[in-house]
XYZ file of C-alpha atoms in Angstrom:
622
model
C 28.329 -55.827 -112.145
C 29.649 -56.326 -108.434
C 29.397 -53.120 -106.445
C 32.698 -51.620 -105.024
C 33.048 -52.066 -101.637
C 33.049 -49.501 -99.168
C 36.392 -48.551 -98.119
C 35.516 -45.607 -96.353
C 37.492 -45.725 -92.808
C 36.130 -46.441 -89.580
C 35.876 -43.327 -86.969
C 34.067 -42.667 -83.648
C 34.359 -43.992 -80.476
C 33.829 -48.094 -81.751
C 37.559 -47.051 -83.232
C 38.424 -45.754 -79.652
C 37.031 -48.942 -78.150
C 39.385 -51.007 -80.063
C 42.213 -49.554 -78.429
C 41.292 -50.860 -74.717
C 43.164 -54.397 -75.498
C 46.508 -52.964 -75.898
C 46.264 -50.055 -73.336
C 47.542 -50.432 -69.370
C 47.074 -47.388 -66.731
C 50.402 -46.145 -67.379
C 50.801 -42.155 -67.267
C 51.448 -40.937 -71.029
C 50.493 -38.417 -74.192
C 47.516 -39.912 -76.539
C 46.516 -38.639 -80.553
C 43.839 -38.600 -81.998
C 43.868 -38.379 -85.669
C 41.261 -38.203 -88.978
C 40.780 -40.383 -91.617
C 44.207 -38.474 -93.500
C 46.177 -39.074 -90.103
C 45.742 -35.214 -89.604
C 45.994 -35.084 -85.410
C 42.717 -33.502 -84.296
C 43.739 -33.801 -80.381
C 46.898 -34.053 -78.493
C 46.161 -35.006 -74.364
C 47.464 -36.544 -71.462
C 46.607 -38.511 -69.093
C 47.703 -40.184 -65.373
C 46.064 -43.443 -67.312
C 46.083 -43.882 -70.029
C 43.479 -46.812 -70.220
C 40.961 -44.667 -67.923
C 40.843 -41.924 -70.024
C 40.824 -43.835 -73.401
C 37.965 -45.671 -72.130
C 35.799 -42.487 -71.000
C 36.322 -41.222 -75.297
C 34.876 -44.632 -76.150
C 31.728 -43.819 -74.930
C 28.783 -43.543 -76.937
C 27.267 -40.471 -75.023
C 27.937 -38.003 -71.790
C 30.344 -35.403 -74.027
C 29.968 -31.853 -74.576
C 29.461 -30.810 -78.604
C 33.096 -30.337 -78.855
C 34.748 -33.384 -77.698
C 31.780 -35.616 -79.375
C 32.715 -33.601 -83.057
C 36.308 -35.172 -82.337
C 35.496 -38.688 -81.439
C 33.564 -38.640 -84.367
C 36.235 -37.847 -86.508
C 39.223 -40.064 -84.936
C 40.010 -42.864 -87.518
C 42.848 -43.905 -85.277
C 44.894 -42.954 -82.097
C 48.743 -43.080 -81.563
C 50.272 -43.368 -77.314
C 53.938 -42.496 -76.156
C 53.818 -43.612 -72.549
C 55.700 -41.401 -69.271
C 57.426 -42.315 -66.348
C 55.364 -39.782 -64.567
C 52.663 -37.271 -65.376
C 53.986 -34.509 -64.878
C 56.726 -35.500 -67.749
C 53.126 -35.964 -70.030
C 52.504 -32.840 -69.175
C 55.340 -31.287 -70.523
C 55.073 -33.819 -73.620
C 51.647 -32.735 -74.341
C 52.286 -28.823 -74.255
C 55.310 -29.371 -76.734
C 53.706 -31.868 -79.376
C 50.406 -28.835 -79.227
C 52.781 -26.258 -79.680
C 54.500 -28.496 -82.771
C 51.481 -29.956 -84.333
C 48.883 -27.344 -83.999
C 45.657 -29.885 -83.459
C 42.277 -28.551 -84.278
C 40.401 -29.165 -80.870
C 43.657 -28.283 -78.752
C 43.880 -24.591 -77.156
C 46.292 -22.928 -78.709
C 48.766 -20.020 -78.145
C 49.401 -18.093 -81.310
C 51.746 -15.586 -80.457
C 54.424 -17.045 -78.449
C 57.252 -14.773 -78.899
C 60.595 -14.356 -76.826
C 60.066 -11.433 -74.671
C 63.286 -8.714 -74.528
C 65.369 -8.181 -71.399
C 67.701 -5.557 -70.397
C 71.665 -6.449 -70.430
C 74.619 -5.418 -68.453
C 77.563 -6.082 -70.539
C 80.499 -7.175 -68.449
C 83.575 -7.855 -71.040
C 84.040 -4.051 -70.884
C 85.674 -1.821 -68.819
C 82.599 0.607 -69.015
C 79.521 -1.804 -69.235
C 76.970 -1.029 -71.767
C 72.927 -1.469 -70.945
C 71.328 -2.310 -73.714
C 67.986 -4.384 -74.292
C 68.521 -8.004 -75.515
C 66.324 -10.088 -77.198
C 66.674 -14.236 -77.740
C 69.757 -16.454 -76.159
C 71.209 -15.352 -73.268
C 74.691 -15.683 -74.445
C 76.220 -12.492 -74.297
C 78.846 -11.635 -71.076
C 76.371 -9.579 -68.585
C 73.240 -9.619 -65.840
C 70.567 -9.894 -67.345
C 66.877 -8.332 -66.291
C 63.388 -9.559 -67.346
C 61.671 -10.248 -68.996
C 59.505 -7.361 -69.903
C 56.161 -7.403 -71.847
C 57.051 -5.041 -74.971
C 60.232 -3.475 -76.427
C 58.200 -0.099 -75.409
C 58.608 -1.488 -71.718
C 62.079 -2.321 -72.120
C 63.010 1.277 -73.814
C 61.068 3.273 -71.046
C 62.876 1.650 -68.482
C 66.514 1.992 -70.449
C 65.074 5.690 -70.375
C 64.642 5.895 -67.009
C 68.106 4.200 -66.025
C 70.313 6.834 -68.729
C 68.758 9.652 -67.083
C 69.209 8.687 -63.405
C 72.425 7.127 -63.471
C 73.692 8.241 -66.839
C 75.155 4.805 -68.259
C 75.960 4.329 -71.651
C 73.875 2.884 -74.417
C 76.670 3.092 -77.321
C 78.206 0.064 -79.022
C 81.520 -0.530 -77.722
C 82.950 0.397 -81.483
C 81.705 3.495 -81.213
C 82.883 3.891 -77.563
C 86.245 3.362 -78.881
C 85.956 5.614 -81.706
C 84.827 8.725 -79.784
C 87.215 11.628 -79.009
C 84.883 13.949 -77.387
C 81.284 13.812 -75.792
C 77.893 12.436 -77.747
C 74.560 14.532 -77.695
C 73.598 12.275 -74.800
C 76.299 13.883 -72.492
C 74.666 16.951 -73.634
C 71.518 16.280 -72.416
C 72.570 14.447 -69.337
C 71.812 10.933 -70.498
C 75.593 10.140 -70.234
C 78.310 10.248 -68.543
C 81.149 9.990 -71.371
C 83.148 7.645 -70.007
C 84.456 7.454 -73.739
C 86.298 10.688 -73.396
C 87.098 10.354 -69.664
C 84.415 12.445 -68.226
C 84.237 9.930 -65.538
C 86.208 7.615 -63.915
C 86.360 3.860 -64.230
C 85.612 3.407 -60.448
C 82.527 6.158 -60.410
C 80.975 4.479 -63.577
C 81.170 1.463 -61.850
C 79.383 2.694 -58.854
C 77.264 3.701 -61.109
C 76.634 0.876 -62.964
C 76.157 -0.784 -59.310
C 73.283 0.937 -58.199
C 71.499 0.830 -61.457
C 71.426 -3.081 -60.681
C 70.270 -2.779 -57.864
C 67.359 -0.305 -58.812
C 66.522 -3.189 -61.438
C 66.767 -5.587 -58.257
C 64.114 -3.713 -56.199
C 66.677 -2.118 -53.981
C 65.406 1.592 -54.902
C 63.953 3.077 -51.603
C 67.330 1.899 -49.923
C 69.257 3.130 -52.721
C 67.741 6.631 -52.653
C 68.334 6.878 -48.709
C 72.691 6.204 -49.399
C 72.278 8.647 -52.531
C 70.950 11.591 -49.763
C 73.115 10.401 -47.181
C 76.531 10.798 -49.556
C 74.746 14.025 -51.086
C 74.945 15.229 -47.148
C 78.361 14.252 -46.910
C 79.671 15.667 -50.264
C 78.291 19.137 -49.136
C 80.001 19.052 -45.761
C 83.519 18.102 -47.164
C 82.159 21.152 -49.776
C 82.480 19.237 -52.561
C 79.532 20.961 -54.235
C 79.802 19.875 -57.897
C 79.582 15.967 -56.453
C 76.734 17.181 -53.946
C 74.667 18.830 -56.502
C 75.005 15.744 -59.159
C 73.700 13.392 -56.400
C 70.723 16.063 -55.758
C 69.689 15.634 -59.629
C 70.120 11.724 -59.384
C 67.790 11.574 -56.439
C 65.198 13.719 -58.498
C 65.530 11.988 -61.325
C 64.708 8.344 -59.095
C 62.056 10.410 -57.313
C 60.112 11.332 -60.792
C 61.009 7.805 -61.279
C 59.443 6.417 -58.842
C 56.256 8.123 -58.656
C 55.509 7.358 -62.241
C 55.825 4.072 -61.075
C 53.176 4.246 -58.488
C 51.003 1.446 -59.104
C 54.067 -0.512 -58.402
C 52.679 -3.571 -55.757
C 54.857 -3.669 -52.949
C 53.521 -6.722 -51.174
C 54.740 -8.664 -55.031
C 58.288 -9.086 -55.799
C 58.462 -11.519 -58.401
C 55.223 -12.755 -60.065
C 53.441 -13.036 -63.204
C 49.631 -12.418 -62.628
C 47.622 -13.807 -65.176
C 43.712 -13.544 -65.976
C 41.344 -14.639 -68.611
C 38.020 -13.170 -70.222
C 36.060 -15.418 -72.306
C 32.886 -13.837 -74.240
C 31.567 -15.306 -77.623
C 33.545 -17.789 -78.143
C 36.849 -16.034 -77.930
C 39.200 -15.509 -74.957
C 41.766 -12.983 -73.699
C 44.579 -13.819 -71.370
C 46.063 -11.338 -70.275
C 49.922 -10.901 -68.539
C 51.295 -8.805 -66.106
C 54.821 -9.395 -65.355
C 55.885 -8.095 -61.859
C 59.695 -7.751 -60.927
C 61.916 -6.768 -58.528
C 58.620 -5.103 -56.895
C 57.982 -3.178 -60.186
C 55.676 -3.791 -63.323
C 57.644 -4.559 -66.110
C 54.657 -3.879 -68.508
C 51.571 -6.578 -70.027
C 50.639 -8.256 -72.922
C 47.766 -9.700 -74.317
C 47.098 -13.178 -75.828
C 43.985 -14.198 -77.634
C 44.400 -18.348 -77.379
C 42.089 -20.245 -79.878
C 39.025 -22.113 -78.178
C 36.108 -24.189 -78.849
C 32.509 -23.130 -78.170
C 31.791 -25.142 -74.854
C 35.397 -25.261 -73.453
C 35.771 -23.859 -69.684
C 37.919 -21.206 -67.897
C 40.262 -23.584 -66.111
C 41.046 -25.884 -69.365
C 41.993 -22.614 -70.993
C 44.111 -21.175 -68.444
C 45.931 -24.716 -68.112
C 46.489 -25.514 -71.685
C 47.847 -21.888 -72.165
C 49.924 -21.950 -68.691
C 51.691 -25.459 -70.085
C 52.295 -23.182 -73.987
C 53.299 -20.129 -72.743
C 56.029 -21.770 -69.963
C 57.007 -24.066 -72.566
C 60.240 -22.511 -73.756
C 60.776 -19.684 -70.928
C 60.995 -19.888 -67.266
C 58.273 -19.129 -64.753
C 58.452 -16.704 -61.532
C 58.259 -18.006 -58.392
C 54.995 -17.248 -58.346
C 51.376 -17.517 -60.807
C 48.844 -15.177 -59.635
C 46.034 -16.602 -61.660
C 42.077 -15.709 -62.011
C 40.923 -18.879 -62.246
C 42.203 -22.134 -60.706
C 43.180 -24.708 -63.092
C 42.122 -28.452 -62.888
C 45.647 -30.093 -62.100
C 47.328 -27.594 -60.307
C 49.557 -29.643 -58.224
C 50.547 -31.563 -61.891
C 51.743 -28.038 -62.901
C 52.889 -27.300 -60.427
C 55.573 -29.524 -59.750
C 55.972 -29.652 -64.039
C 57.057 -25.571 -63.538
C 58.494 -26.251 -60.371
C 61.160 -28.621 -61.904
C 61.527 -26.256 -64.956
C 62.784 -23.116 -62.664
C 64.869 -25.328 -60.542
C 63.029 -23.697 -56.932
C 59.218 -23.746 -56.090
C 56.754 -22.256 -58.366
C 53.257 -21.189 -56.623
C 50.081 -20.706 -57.879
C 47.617 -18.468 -56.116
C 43.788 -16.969 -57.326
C 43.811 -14.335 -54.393
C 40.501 -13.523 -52.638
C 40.980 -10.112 -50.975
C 44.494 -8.082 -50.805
C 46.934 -6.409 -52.927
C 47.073 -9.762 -54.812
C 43.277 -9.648 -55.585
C 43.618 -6.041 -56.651
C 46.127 -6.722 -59.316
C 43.806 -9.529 -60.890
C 41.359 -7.118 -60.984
C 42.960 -4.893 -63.201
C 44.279 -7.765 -65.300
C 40.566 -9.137 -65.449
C 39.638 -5.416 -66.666
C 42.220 -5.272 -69.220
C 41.234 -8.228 -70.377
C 37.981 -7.626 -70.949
C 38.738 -4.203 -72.382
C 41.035 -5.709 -74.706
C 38.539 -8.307 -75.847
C 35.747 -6.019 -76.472
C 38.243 -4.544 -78.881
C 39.205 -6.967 -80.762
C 35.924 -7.888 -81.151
C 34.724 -4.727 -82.256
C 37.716 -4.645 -84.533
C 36.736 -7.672 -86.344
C 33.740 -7.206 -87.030
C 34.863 -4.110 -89.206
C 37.630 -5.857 -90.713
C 34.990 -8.706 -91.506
C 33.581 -5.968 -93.335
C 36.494 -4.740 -95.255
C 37.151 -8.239 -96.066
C 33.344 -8.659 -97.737
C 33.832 -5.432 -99.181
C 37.260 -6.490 -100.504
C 35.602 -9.951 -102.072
C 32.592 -7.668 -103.929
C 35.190 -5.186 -105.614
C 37.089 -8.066 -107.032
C 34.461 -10.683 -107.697
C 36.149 -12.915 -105.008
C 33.969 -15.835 -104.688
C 34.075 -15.427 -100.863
C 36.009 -12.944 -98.362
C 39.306 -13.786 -98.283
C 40.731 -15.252 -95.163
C 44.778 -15.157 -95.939
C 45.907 -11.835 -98.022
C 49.657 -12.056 -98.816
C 50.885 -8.376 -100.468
C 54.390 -8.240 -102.022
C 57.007 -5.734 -102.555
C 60.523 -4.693 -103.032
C 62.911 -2.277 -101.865
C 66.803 -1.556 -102.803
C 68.735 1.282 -103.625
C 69.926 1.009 -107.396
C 69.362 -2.684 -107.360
C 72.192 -3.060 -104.415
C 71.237 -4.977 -101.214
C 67.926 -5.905 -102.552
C 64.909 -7.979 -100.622
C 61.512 -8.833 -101.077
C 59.090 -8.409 -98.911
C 55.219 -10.477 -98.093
C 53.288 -9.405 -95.196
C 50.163 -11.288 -94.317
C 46.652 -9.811 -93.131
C 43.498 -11.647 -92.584
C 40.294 -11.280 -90.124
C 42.688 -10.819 -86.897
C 44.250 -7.979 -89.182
C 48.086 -8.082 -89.503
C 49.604 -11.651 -89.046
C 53.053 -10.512 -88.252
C 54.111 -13.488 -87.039
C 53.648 -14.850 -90.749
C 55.671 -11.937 -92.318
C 58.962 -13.113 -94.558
C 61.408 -11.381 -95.712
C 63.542 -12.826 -99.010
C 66.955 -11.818 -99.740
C 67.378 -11.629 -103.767
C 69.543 -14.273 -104.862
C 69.610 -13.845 -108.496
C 72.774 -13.043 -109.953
C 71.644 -12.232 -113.516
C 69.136 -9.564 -112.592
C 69.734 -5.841 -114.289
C 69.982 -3.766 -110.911
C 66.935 -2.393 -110.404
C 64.874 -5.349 -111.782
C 61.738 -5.215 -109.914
C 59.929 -7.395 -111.904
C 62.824 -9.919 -111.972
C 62.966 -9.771 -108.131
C 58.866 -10.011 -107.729
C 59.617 -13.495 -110.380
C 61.871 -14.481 -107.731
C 60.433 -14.002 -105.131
C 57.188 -15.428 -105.811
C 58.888 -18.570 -107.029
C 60.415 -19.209 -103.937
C 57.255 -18.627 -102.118
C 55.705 -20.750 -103.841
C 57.506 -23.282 -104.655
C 58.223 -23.812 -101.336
C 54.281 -24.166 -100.501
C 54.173 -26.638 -103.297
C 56.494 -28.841 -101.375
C 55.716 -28.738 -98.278
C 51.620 -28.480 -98.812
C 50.944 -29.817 -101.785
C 47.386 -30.818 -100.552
C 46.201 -27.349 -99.233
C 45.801 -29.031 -95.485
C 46.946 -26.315 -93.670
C 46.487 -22.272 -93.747
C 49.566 -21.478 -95.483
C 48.143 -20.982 -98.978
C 46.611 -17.243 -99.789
C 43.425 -16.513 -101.031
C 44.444 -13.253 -102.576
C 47.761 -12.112 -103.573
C 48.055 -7.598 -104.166
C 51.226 -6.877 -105.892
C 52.909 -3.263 -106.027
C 52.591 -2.292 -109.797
C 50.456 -2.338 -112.446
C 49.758 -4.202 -115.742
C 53.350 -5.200 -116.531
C 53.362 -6.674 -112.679
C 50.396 -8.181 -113.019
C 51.461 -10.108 -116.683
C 54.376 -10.941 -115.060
C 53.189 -13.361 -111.780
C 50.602 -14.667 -114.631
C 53.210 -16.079 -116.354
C 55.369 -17.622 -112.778
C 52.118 -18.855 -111.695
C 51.172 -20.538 -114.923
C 54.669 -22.000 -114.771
C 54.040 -23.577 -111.531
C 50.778 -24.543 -112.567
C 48.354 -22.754 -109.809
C 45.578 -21.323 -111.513
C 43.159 -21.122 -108.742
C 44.653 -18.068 -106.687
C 43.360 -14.602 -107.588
C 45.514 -11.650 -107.584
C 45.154 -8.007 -108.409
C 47.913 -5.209 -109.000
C 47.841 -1.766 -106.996
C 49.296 0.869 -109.096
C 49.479 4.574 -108.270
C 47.462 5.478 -111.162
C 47.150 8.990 -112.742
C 49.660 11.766 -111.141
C 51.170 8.751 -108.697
C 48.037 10.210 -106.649
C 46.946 8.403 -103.528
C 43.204 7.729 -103.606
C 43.529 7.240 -107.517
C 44.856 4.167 -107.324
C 44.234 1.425 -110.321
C 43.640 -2.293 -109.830
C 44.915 -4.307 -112.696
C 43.744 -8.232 -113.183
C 44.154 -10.415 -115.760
C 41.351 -10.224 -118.664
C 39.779 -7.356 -116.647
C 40.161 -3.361 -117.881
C 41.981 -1.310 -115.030
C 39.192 -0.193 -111.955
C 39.247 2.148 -109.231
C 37.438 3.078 -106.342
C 35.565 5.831 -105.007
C 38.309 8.504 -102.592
C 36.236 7.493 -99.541
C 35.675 4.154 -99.695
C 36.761 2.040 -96.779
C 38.312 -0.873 -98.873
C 40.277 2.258 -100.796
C 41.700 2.726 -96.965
C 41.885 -0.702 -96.953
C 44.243 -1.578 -99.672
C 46.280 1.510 -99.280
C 47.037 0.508 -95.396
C 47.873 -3.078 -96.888
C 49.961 -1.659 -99.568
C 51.756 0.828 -97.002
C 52.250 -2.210 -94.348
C 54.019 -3.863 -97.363
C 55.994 -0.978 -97.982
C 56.799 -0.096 -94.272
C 58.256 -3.853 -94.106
C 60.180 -4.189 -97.174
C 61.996 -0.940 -96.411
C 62.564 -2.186 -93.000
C 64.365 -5.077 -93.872
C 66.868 -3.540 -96.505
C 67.495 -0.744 -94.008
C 68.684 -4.143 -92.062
C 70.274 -5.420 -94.708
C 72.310 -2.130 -95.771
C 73.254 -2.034 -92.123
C 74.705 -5.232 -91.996
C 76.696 -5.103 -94.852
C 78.237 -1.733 -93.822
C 79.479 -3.308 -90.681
C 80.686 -6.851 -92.730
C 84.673 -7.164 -92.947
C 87.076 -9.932 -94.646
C 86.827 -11.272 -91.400
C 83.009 -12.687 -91.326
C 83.920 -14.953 -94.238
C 86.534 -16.768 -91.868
C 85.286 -19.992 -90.153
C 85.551 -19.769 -86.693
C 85.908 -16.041 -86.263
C 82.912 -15.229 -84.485
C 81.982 -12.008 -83.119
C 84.222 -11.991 -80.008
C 86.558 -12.660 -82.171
C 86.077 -10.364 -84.667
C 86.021 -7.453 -82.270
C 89.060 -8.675 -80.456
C 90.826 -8.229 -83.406
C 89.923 -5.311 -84.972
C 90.645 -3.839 -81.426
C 94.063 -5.152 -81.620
C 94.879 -4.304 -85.341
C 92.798 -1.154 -85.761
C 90.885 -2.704 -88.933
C 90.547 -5.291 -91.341
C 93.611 -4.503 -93.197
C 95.976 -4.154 -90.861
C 94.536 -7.600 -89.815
C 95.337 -9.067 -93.500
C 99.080 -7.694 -93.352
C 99.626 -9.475 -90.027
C 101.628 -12.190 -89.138
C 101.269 -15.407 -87.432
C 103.455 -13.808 -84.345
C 100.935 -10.977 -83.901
C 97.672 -12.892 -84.590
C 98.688 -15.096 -81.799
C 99.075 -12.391 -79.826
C 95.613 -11.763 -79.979
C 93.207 -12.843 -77.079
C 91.514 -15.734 -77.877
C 93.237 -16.596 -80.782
C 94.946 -19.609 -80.579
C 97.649 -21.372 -82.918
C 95.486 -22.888 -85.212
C 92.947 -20.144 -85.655
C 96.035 -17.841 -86.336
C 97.003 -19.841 -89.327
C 93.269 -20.134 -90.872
C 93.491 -16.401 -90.382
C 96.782 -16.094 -92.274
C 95.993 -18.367 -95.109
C 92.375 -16.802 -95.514
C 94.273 -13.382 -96.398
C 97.481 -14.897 -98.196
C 95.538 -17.672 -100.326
C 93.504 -14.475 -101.784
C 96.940 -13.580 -103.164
């Protein structure tokens, strides 16, 4: 019989090679991909050609990059004007595709800000988080909501500004617990005027601005002359501001002064694994830090690391005017003039020798070291837990994705489902989802109905959009909330879907509804339990809690919402300007319903044609 011949793709640098004909020395973004067109490596280059031709190479690469050119069946080029515009190409197709030998930034979340509202009378701070498209100033960003809610602290008691919605400003008819306390000044019930709340609200900007030192000099200098015109009630409220930015300002004492607006950024790398951390400074004060932990390669240096996460991280926010780095980057002047086009104004990079400067990468050098030991030390115990979490369930390895359900709702009303995700990093918040129960012919109160739901959607979903397992989306262990009847029950939905390869175990409360006597139910296994102090006991039950914690969380939410919902939300084209422009005007939903065209067109932004969607919404319900 003939042999069949081998059809096995070609891969390695030969592959590469081929490529030369075709390529010029144009600036532009290269891929490399694997044998299932799977991108291993996203890059960019000044030329293209040049750089090609140094991967098509037999020898002269580290482990890493000769691993890659090994498996590349086959390259794919989107040529630049420029290089800095493949710079920014490159950072956004890593951040999109995810490719295996690319640095990448896993936690790339928005960062919150602080908002002056100014469509009210009496402007409300408040701490904003996402699109900057509410009416205000805005101040940022800050590291952590914690940041954001000690400085909103800070600002209530010094300058007493309101933190209420501006419903419940305009429902009040006499002073909160926060006027109490002296955290506010009631301007809801006329405590204070329009013009001193404004003042008010004035030098709170400015404190946010930097202005602080200059700020506290006019506070003592109209203290002086309030107590000369013997005006002592005014004297002695601008003696407790001044304390109150005094106590302020000494907490803030390693505040740099020679740094107005910067963030300072350093990386530790040890084992194989790297923490960046950032410091953001504003308006001469430090608006908190964060820690990333980027995913590298084994033989990958400082510089690359810092650059690839630079180009991530500055992706979809804007820089300061100034990177105060611990390591200098490769192509510096590339990113330069890449950020330096994003902010609109120059963006410099320093790594400071000696100075203030210097001292602040210092302590972001020891925090990120600190930090990394850490989460080093942390994994290796969760590694642990994860190996003792395979042995008590005859795993055939430890599992590397856990997904644990749950549900919450009060009397089956506003009910959602709930899957957090843990794995050897511990918690993967970023992967946690939320479901809102859709079912219409559920018995309130249906938890098993909503878990059939909700895993069905799950993974159905997976099924559809991974069929092939590629990608690290699919769990390797699934803990429901409940016990045998649970357990029968995602049997059967995962039978129906036809995945039988995906273990899963139910926690139940077990005897008494006793923590530490919880019972593990499997199918064609007898109920098990664990010994009180075991750690993968601990284990589960923080898992299970987590689950718990997060499913409550989100009906809370969704309770919340639909407190607050009116006729008005299922209008098209009533936003919520809108919305609160009219309930202002009308007093409430069904006063708004009884209107007529004359008075909806009466109100502020309501125009002719939004009037009469208005009244046929309410008259076409009869």
């Amino acid at each position: 019989m003939p042999q069949t011949p081998d059809i096995t793709p070609a891969t390695g640098h030969e592959v590469i090679h081929a490529y030369l004909r075709t390529l010029d020395n144009s600036p532009g973004v290269y891929r490399m991909l694997d044998t299932q067109s799977r991108v291993l490596y996203v890059g960019k280059a000044r030329a293209l050609k040049k750089r090609v031709s140094n991967y098509a190479k037999p020898t002269g690469h580290s482990p890493r990059i000769a691993r890659m050119i090994r498996e590349t069946a086959s390259m794919m080029f989107l040529t630049t004007r420029t290089e800095t515009e493949a710079l920014l190409l490159e950072q956004n197709l890593i951040k999109q595709l995810k490719p295996r030998y690319n640095v990448l930034l896993r936690d790339d979340k928005s960062f919150p800000n602080i908002l002056v509202t100014r469509d009210h009378a009496f402007p409300q701070i408040m701490k904003h988080r996402g699109a900057k498209t509410a009416k205000g100033d805005y101040f940022g960003p800050f590291a952590s909501a914690g940041a954001v809610n000690r400085t909103l602290n800070q600002l209530q008691r010094v300058f007493l500004l309101r933190n209420c919605t501006d419903a419940t400003f305009e429902s009040r008819t006499r002073p909160c617990l926060l006027y109490q306390i002296k955290r506010c000044s009631a301007p809801c019930t006329g405590q204070i005027s329009a013009a001193d709340y404004a003042a008010s609200v004035n030098d709170a900007m400015r404190f946010l601005k930097g202005d602080s030192t200059e700020l506290q000099v006019q506070l003592a200098a109209q203290m002086t002359q309030a107590a000369e015109a013997m005006e002592f009630e005014r004297a002695a409220a601008l003696r407790d501001r001044i304390r109150a930015l005094t106590n302020v300002q000494s907490v803030q004492g390693i505040n740099p002064r020679g740094v107005r607006e910067a963030d300072v950024i350093a990386l530790h790398m040890e084992g194989g694994q790297a923490c960046v951390q950032v410091f953001f400074i504003r308006a001469n004060q430090n608006w908190g830090n964060k820690d990333y932990y980027p995913r590298i390669g084994p033989d990958i240096e400082p510089p690359e690391v810092l650059e690839a996460f630079l180009g991530q991280f500055y992706d979809q926010k804007d820089p300061p005017p100034q990177l105060i780095l611990s390591h200098m980057i490769d192509n510096a002047d590339l990113m330069i003039d890449a950020l330096s086009q994003k902010l609109g104004r120059k963006v410099e990079i320093l790594v400071p020798q000696r100075g203030e400067k210097a001292e602040l990468i210092d302590g972001a050098l020891r925090n990120a070291r600190e930090s990394l030991a850490r989460r080093m030390a942390e994994g290796q115990a969760q590694t642990k837990l994860l190996e003792g979490l395979a042995d008590a369930f005859t795993l055939e390895a430890p599992p590397q994705r856990i997904e644990v359900y749950d549900n919450s709702h009060i009397q089956g009303t506003d009910a959602v489902g709930a899957m957090i995700v843990a794995g050897p990093d511990g918690f993967l918040k970023s992967q946690y989802r939320k479901f809102n129960i859709r079912g219409t012919d559920l018995t309130p109160g249906d938890d098993l109905g909503m878990m059939k739901e909700v895993l069905t959607r799950r993974f159905q979903r997976l099924l559809k959009e991974d069929p092939d397992r590629e990608s690290a989306s699919w769990p390797d262990l699934l803990l429901i909330d409940g016990g045998a009847g649970q357990v029968s029950a995602v049997k059967q939905i995962m039978d129906d879907l036809g995945i039988d390869d995906i273990p899963f175990v139910g926690v139940a409360k077990g005897i008494d509804r006793d923590q530490g006597k919880e019972e593990f139910h499997r199918p064609g296994h007898r109920p098990t339990a664990l010994q009180r102090n075991d750690p993968v006991l601990y284990f589960i039950q923080r898992l299970r809690d987590e689950a718990h914690r997060f499913a409550i969380g989100a009906h809370r939410a969704k309770r919340a919402k639909a407190v607050s919902a009116t006729p008005l939300d299922d209008i098209a084209g009533v936003g919520g300007a809108r919305k609160r422009a009219l309930l202002a005007h009308f007093g409430s939903a069904k006063a708004v319903a009884r209107a007529d065209l004359a008075d909806l067109r009466a109100v502020d932004g309501v125009n002719e044609a939004l009037a009469q969607k208005i009244y046929d919404h309410f008259h076409e319900r009869g």
